[in-house]
mmCIF file of C-alpha atoms in Angstrom:
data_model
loop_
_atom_site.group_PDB
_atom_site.id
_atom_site.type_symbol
_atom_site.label_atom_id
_atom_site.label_comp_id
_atom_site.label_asym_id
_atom_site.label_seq_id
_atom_site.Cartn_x
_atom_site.Cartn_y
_atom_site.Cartn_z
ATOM 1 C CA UNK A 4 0.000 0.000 0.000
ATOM 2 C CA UNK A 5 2.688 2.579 0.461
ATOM 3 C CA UNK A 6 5.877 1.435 -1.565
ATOM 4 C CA UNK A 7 4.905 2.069 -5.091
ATOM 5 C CA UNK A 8 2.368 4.884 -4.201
ATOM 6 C CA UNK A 9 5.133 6.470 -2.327
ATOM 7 C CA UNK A 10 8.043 6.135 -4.558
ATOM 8 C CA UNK A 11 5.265 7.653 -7.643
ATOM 9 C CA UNK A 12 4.724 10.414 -5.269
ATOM 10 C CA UNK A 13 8.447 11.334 -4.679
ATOM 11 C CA UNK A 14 9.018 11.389 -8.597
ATOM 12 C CA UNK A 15 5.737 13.712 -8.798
ATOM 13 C CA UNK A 16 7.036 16.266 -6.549
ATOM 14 C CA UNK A 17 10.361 16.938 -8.894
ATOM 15 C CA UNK A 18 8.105 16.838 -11.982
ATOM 16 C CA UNK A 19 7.118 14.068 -13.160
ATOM 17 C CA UNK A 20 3.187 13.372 -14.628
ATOM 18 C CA UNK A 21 1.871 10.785 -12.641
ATOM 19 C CA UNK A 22 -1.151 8.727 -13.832
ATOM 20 C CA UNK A 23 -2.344 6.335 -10.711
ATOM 21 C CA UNK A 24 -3.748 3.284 -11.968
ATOM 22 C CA UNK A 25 -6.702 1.485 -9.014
ATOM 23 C CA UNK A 26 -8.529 -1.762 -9.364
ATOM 24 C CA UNK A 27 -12.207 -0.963 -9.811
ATOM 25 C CA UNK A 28 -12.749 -0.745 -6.185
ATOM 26 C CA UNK A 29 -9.684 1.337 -5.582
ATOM 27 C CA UNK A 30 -6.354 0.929 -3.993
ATOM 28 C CA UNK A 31 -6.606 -0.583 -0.641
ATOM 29 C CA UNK A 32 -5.183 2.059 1.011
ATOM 30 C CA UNK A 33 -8.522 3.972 0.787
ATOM 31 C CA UNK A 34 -9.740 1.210 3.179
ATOM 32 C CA UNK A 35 -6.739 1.512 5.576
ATOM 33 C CA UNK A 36 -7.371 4.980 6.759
ATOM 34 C CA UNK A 37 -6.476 6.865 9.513
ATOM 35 C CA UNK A 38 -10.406 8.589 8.625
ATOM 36 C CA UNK A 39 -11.648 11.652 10.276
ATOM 37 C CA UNK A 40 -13.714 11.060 13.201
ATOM 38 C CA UNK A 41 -12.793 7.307 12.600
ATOM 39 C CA UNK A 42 -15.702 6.423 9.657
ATOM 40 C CA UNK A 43 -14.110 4.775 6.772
ATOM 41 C CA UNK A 44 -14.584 5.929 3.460
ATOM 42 C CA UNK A 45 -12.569 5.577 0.492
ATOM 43 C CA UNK A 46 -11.866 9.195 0.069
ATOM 44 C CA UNK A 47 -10.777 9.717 3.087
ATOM 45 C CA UNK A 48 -8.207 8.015 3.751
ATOM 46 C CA UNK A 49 -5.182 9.496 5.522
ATOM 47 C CA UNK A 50 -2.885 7.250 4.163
ATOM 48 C CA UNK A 51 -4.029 7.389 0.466
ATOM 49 C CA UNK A 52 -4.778 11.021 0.655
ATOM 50 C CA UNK A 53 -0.698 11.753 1.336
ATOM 51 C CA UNK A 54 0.795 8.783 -0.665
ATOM 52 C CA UNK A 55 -0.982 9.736 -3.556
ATOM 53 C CA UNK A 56 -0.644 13.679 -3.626
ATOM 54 C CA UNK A 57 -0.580 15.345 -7.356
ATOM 55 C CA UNK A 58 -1.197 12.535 -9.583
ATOM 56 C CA UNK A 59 -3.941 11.898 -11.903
ATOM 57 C CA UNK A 60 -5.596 8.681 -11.388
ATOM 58 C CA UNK A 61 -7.644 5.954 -13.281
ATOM 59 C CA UNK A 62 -9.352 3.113 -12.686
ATOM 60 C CA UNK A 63 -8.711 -0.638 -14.729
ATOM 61 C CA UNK A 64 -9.104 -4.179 -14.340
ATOM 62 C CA UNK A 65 -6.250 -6.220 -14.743
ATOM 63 C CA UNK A 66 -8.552 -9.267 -14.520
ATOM 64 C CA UNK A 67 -10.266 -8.582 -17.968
ATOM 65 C CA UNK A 68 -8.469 -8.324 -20.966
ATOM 66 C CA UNK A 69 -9.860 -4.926 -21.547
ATOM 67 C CA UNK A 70 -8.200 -3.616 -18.601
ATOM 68 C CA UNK A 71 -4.809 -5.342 -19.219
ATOM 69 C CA UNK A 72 -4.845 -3.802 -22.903
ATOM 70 C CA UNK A 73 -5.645 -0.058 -21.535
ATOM 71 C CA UNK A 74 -2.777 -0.634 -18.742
ATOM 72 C CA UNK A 75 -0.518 -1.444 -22.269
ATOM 73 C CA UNK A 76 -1.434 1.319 -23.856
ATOM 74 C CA UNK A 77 -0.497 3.646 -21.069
ATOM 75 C CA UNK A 78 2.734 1.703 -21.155
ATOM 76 C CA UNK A 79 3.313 2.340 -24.681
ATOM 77 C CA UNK A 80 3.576 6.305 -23.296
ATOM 78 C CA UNK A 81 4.958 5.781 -20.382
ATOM 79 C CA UNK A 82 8.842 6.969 -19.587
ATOM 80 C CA UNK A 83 8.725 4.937 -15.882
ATOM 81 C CA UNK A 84 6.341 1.939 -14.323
ATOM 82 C CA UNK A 85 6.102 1.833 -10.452
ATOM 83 C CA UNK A 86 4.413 -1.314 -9.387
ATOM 84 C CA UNK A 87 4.303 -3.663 -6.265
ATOM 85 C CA UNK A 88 1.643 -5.854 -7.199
ATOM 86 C CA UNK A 89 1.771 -9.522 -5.908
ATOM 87 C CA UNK A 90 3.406 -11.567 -8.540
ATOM 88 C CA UNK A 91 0.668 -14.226 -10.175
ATOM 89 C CA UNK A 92 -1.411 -11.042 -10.696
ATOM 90 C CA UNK A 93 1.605 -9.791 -12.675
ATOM 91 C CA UNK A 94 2.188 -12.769 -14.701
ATOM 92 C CA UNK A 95 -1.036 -13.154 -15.602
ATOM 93 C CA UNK A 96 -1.341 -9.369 -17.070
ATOM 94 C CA UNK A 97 1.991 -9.994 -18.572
ATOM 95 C CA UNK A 98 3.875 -7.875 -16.392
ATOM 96 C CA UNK A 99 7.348 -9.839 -15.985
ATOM 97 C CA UNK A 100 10.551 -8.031 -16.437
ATOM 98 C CA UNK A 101 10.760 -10.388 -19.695
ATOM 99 C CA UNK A 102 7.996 -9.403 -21.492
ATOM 100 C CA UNK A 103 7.983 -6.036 -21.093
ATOM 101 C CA UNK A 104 11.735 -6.175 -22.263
ATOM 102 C CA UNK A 105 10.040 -7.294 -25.269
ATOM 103 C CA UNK A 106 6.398 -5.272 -25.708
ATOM 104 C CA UNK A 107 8.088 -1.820 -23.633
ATOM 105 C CA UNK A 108 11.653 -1.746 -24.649
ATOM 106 C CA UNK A 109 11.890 1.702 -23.964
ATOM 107 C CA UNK A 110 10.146 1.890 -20.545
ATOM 108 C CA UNK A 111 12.324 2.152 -16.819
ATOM 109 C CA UNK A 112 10.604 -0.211 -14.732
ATOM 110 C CA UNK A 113 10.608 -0.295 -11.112
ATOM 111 C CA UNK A 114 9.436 -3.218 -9.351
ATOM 112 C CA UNK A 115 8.645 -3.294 -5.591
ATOM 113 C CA UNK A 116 8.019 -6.548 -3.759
ATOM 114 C CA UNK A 117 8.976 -8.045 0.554
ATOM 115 C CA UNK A 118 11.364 -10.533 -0.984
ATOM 116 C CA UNK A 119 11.901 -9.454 -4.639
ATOM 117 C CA UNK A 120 10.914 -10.678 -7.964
ATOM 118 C CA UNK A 121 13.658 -13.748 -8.079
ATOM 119 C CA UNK A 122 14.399 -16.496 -6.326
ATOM 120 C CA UNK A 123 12.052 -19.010 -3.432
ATOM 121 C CA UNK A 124 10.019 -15.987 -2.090
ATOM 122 C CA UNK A 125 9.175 -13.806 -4.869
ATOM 123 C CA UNK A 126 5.183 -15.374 -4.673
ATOM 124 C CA UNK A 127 5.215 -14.997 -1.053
ATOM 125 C CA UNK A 128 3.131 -12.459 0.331
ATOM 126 C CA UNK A 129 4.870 -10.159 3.217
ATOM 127 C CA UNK A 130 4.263 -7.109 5.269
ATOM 128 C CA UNK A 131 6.521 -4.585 7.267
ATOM 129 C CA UNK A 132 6.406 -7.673 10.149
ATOM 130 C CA UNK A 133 7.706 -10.143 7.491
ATOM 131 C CA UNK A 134 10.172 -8.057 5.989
ATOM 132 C CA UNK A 135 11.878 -6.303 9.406
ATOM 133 C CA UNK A 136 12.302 -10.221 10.420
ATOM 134 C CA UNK A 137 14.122 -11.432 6.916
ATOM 135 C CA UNK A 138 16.278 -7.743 6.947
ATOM 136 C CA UNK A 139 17.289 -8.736 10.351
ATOM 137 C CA UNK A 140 15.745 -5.507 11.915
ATOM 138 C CA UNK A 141 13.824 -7.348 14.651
ATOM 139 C CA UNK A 142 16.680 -8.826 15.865
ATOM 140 C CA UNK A 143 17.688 -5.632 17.412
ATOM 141 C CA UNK A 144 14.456 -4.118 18.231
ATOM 142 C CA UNK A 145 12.551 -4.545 21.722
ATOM 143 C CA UNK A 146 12.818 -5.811 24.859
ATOM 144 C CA UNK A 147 14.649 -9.357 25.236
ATOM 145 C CA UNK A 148 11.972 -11.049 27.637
ATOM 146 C CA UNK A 149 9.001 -9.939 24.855
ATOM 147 C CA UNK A 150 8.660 -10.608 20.991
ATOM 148 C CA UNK A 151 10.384 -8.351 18.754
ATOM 149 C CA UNK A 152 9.199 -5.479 17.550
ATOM 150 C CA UNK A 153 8.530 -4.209 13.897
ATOM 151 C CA UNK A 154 9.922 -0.346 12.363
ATOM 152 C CA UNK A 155 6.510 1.558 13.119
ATOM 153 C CA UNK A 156 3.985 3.499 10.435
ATOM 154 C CA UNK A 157 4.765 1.479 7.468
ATOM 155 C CA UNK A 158 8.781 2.276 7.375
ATOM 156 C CA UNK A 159 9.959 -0.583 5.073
ATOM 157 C CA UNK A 160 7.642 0.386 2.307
ATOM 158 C CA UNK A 161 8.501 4.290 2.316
ATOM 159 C CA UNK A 162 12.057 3.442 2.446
ATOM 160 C CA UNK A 163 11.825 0.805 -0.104
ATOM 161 C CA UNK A 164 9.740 3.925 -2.440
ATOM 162 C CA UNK A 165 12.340 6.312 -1.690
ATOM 163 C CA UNK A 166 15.219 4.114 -3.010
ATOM 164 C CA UNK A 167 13.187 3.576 -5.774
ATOM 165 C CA UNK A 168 12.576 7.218 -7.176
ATOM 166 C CA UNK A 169 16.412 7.484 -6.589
ATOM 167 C CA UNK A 170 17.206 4.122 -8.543
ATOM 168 C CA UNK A 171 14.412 5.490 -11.085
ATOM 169 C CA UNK A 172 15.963 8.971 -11.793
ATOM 170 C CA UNK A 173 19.396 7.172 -12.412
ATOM 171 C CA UNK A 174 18.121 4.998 -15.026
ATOM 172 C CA UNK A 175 15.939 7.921 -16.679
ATOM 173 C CA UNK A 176 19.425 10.002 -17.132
ATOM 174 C CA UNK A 177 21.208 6.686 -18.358
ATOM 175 C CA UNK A 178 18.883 6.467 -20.855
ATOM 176 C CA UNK A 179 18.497 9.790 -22.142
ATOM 177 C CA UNK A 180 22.262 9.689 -21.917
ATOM 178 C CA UNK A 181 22.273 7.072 -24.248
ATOM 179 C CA UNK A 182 24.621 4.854 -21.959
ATOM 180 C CA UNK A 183 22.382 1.983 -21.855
ATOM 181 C CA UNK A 184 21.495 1.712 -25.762
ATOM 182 C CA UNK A 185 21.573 -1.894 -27.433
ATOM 183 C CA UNK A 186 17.989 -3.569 -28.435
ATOM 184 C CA UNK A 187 16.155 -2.665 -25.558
ATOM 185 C CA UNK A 188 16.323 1.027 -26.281
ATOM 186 C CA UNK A 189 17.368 1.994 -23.064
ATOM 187 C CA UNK A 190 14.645 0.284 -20.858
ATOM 188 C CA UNK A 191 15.649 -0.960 -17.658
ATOM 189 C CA UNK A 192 13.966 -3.662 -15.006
ATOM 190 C CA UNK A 193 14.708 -2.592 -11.602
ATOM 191 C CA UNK A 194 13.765 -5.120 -8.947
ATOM 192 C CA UNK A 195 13.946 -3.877 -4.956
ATOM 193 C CA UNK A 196 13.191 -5.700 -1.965
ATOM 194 C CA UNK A 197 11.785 -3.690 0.855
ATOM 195 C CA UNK A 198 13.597 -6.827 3.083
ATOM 196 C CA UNK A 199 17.211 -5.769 0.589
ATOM 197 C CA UNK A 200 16.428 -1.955 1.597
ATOM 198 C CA UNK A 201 15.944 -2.473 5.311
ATOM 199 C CA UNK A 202 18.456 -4.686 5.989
ATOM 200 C CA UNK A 203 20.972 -2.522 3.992
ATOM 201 C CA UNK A 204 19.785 1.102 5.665
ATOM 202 C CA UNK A 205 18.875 0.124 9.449
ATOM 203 C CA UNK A 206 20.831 -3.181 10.521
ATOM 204 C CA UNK A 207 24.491 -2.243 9.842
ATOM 205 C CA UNK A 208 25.596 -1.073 13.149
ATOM 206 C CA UNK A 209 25.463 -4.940 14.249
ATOM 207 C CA UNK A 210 27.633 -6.582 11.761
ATOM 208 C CA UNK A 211 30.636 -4.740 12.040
ATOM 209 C CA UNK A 212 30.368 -4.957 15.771
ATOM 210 C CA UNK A 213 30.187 -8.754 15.467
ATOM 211 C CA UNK A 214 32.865 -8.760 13.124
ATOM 212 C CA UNK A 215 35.515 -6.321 14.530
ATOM 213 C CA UNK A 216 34.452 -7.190 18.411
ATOM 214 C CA UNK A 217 32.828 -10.414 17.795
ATOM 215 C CA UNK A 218 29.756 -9.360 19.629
ATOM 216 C CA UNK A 219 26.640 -10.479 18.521
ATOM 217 C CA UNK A 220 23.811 -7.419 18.918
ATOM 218 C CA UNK A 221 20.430 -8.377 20.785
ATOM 219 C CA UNK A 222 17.224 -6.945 21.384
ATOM 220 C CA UNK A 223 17.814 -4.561 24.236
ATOM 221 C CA UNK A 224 14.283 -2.619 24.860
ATOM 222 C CA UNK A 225 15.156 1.183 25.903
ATOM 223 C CA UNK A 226 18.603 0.882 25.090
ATOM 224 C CA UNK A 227 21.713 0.503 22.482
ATOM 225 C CA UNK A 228 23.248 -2.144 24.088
ATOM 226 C CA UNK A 229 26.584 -2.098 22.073
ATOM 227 C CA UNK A 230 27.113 1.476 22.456
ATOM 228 C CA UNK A 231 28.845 3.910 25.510
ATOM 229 C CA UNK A 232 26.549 4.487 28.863
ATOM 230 C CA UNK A 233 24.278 7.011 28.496
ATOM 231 C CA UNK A 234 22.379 5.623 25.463
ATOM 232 C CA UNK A 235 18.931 5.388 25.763
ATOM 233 C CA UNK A 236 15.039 6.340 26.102
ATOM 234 C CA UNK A 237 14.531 7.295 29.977
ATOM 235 C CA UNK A 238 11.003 8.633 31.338
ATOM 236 C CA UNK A 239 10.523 12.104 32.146
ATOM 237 C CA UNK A 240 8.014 14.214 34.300
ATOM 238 C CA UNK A 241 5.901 14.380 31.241
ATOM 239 C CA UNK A 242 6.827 11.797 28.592
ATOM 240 C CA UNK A 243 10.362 10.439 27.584
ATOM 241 C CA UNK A 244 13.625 11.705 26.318
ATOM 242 C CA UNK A 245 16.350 10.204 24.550
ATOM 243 C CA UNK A 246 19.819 11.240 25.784
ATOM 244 C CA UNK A 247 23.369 9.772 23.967
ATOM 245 C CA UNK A 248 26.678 11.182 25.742
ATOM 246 C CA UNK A 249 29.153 9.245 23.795
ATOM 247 C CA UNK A 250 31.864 11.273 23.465
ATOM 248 C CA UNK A 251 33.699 11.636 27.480
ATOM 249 C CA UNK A 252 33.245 15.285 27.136
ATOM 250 C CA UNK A 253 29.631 15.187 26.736
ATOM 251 C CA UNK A 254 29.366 12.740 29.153
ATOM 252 C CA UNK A 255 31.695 14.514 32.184
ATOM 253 C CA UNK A 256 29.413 17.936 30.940
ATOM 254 C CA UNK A 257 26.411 15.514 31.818
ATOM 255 C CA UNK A 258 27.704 14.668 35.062
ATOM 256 C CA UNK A 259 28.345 18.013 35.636
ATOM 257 C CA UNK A 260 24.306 18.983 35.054
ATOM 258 C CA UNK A 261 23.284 15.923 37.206
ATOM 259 C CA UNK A 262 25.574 17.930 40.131
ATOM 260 C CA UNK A 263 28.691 15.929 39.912
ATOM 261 C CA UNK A 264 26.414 12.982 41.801
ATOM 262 C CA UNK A 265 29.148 11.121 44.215
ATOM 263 C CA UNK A 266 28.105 7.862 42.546
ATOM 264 C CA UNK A 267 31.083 8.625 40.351
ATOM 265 C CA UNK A 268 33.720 8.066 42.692
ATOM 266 C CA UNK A 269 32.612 4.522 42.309
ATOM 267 C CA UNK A 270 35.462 2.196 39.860
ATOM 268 C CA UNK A 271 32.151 -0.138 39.115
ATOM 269 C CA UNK A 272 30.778 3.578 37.212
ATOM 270 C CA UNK A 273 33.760 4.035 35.355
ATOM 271 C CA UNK A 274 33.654 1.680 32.909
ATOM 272 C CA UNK A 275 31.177 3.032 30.860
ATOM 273 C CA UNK A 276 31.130 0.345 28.155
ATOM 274 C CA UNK A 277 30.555 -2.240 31.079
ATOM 275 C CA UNK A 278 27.602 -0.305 32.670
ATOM 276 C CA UNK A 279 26.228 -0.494 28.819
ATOM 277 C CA UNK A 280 26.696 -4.471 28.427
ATOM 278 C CA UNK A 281 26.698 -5.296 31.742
ATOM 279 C CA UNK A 282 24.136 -3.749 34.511
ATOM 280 C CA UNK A 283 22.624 -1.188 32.044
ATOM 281 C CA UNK A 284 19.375 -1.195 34.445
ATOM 282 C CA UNK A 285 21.617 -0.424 37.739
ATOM 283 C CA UNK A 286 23.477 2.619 35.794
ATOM 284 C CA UNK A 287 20.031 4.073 34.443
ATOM 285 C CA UNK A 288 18.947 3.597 37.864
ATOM 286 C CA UNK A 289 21.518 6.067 39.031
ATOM 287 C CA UNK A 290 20.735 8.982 36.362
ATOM 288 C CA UNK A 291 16.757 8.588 36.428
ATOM 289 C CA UNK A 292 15.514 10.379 39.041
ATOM 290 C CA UNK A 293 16.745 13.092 37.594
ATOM 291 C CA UNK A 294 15.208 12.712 34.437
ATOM 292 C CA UNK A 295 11.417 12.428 36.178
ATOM 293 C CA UNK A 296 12.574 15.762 38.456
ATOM 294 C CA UNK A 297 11.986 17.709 34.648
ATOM 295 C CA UNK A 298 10.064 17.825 31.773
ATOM 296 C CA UNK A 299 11.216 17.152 27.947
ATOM 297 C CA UNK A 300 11.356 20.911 27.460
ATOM 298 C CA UNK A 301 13.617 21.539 30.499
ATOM 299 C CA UNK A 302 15.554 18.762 29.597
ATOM 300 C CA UNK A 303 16.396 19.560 26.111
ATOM 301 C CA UNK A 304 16.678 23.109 26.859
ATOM 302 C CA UNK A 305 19.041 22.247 29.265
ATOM 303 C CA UNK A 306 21.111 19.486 26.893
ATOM 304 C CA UNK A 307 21.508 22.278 24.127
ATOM 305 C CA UNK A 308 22.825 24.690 26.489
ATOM 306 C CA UNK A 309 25.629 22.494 27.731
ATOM 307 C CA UNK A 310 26.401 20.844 24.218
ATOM 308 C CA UNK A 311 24.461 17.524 25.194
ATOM 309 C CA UNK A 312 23.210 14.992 22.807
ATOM 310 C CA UNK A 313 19.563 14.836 24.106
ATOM 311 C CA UNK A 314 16.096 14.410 21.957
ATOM 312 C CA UNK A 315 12.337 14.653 23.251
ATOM 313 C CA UNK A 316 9.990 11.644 21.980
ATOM 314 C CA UNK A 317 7.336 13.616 20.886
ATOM 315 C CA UNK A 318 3.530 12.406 20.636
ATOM 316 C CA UNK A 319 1.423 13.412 17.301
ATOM 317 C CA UNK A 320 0.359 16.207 19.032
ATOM 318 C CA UNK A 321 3.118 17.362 20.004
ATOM 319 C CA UNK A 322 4.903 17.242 16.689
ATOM 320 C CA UNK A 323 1.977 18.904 14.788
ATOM 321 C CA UNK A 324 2.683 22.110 17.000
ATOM 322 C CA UNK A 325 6.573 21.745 17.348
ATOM 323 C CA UNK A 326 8.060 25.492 16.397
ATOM 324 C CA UNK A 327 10.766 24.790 14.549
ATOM 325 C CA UNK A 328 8.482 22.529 11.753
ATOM 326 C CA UNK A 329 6.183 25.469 11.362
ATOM 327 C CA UNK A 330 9.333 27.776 11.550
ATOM 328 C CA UNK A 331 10.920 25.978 8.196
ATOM 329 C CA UNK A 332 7.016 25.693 7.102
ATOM 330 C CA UNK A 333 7.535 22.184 7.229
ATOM 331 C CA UNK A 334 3.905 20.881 6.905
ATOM 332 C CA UNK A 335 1.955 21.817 3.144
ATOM 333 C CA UNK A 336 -1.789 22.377 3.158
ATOM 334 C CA UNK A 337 -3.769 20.765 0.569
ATOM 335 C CA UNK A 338 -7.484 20.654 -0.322
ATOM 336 C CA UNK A 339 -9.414 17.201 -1.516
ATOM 337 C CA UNK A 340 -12.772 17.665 -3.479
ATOM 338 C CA UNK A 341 -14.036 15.293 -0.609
ATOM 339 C CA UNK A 342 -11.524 15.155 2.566
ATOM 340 C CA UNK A 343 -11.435 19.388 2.385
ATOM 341 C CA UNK A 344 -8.243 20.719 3.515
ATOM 342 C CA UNK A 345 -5.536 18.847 5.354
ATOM 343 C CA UNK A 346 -2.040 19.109 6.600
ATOM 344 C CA UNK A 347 0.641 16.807 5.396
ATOM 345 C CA UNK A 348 4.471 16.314 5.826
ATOM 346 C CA UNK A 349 6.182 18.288 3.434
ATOM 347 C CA UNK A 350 9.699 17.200 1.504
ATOM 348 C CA UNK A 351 12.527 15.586 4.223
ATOM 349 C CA UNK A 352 15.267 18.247 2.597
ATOM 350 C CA UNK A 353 15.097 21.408 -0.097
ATOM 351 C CA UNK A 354 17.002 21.358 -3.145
ATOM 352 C CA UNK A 355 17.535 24.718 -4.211
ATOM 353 C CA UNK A 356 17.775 23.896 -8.499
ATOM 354 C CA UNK A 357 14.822 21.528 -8.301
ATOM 355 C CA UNK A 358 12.504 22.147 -5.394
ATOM 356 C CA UNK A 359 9.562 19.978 -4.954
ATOM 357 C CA UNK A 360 6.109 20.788 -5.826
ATOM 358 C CA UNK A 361 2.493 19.256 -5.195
ATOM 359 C CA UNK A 362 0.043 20.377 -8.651
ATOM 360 C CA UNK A 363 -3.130 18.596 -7.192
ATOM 361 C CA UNK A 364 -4.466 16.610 -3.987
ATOM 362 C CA UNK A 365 -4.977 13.249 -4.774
ATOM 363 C CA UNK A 366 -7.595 11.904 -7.198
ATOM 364 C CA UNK A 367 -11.383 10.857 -6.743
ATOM 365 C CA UNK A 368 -11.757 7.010 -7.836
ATOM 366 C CA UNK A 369 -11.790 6.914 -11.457
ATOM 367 C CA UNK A 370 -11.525 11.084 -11.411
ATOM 368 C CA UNK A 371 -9.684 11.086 -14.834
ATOM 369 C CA UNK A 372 -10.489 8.242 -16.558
ATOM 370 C CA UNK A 373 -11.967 10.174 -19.300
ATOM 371 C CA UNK A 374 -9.426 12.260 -19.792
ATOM 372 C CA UNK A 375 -6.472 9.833 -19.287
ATOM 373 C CA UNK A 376 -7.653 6.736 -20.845
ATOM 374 C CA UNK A 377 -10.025 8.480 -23.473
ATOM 375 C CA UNK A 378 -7.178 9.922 -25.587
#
């Protein structure tokens, strides 16, 4: 629901003409929501509403012929494909990287799937759960007497879009280049993994430690087990903070806002990497009352002024009214036909020669099949 709609969406904002293509009954993340005032309808949806900002969309059924000739002929005009449809629906609508090779020789396709389009799993079906397990994310995140945990909101499959805009935009200048040439006319078949993209962007702080220390990482709930003492998520009078001292004069400027406690004096709170591997919960115990005598405000306002690594964990709420987001104008208004006006992230950075853009909100089911599939 998010990969492909996401990574269309990222290649809309720096231009692109983007022509969403639904099943009859729309894309199913009309039915996931978030909804306002929690009723479901299928223009409403929170998620679709964002993932699908300024494209055009159509509706066809890739069970009929007659659909899977009109998604051809869009094809036939199309510079770049973004799909992440399960793969026997593929095959049967003739949607392999082979035969588009041969019907699309021109056309940059990007292909988003868990496990990818080769090999044992490619007609398995997988979810963020599935694919944080295979990347080896899960064996890192939570707390060691529970199950694991998965990356929250959807992460693999807005990663796994992201990587494929990027991977999209490099074969689109290789082909107008002309680097790629031969019979295919420049047309490439990109296949991503969200499983390949998570366990290449979030898990690699564990295998070099394994390798060059020959420890093996572990779930470790509020904490980074592998790192220097303090690193990790400690309550607060009104919430939680994050705080990460690594460097010893962050950490002795740390000790010197807790008071210069006389717990210090003590060998066994020395060794900070032992306090980290060892008795983590005994060392937080020392530093958390503290933490609960202020809020997150105090805290980080406190942190910044004495050159402190420190971050609040901020609810919804608190993030939607956070001053420096509305100070950089962070969040983009938009107004749906249906949903009226909403608020939305806006683009993670600002590129000063190409800076993003939203034309349109997303589209109505079926809103421009006339004019789309008509000409």
């Amino acid at each position: 629901m998010v990969s492909a709609p996401f990574c269309a969406k990222v290649l809309g904002e720096f231009g692109a003409d983007v022509i969403k293509v639904e099943p009859p009954e729309g894309d199913a993340a009309r039915r996931a929501g978030p909804f306002p005032g929690a009723q479901p309808h299928v223009e409403r949806s929170g998620l679709f509403l964002f993932a699908n900002l300024g494209k055009r969309g159509v509706t066809l059924n890739a069970n009929e012929p007659a659909g899977i000739d009109g998604l051809h002929r869009l094809l036939a005009d199309t510079d770049i494909f973004v799909e992440n449809q399960a793969y026997p629906t593929l095959a049967g609508a003739g949607i392999t990287a082979e035969e588009l090779r041969v019907r699309h020789p021109h056309l940059i396709t990007v292909s988003l799937s868990p496990y990818g389009r080769t090999g044992d799993y490619r007609e398995y079906a997988g979810y963020d759960l599935q694919v944080n397990a295979l990347s080896g994310m899960s064996f890192g995140t939570g707390h060691p007497h529970r199950e694991p945990l998965t990356t929250p909101v959807r992460q693999a499959g807005y990663l796994a879009g992201l990587g494929g805009a990027y991977a999209a935009i490099v074969a689109l200048l290789a082909r107008e280049s002309g680097l790629t040439g031969g019979e295919y006319e420049g047309g490439q078949y990109i296949d991503i993994a969200d499983s390949g993209v998570i366990s290449t962007l979030l898990t690699g702080y564990h295998l070099p430690t394994f390798i060059y220390r020959g420890i093996a990482g572990s779930r470790s709930g509020n904490r980074m087990r592998l790192g220097l003492f303090p690193n990790c998520v400690l309550p607060c009078r009104d919430g939680y903070v994050c705080i990460d001292a690594p460097q010893m004069e962050q950490y002795q400027r740390f000790l010197h806002l807790l008071g210069d406690p006389d717990w210090t004096d003590n060998p066994r709170y020395r060794d900070r990497r032992a306090m980290s591997d060892q008795y983590p919960q005994e060392a937080e115990n020392l530093i958390a009352p503290w933490f609960m005598e202020h809020d997150k405000a105090e805290i980080l306002q406190l942190c910044l002024e004495n050159r402190i690594p420190c971050a609040p964990v901020l609810t919804m709420d608190e993030a939607l009214e956070l001053s420096h987001l509305h100070q950089r104008d962070w969040f983009v208004e938009s107004e749906h036909p249906d949903a009226g006006a909403y608020r939305f992230p806006g683009a993670p950075v600002r590129l000063h020669g190409s800076p993003g853009r939203i034309v349109r909100p997303a589209p109505l089911l079926g809103q421009h099949n006339a004019d789309v599939l008509g000409r």
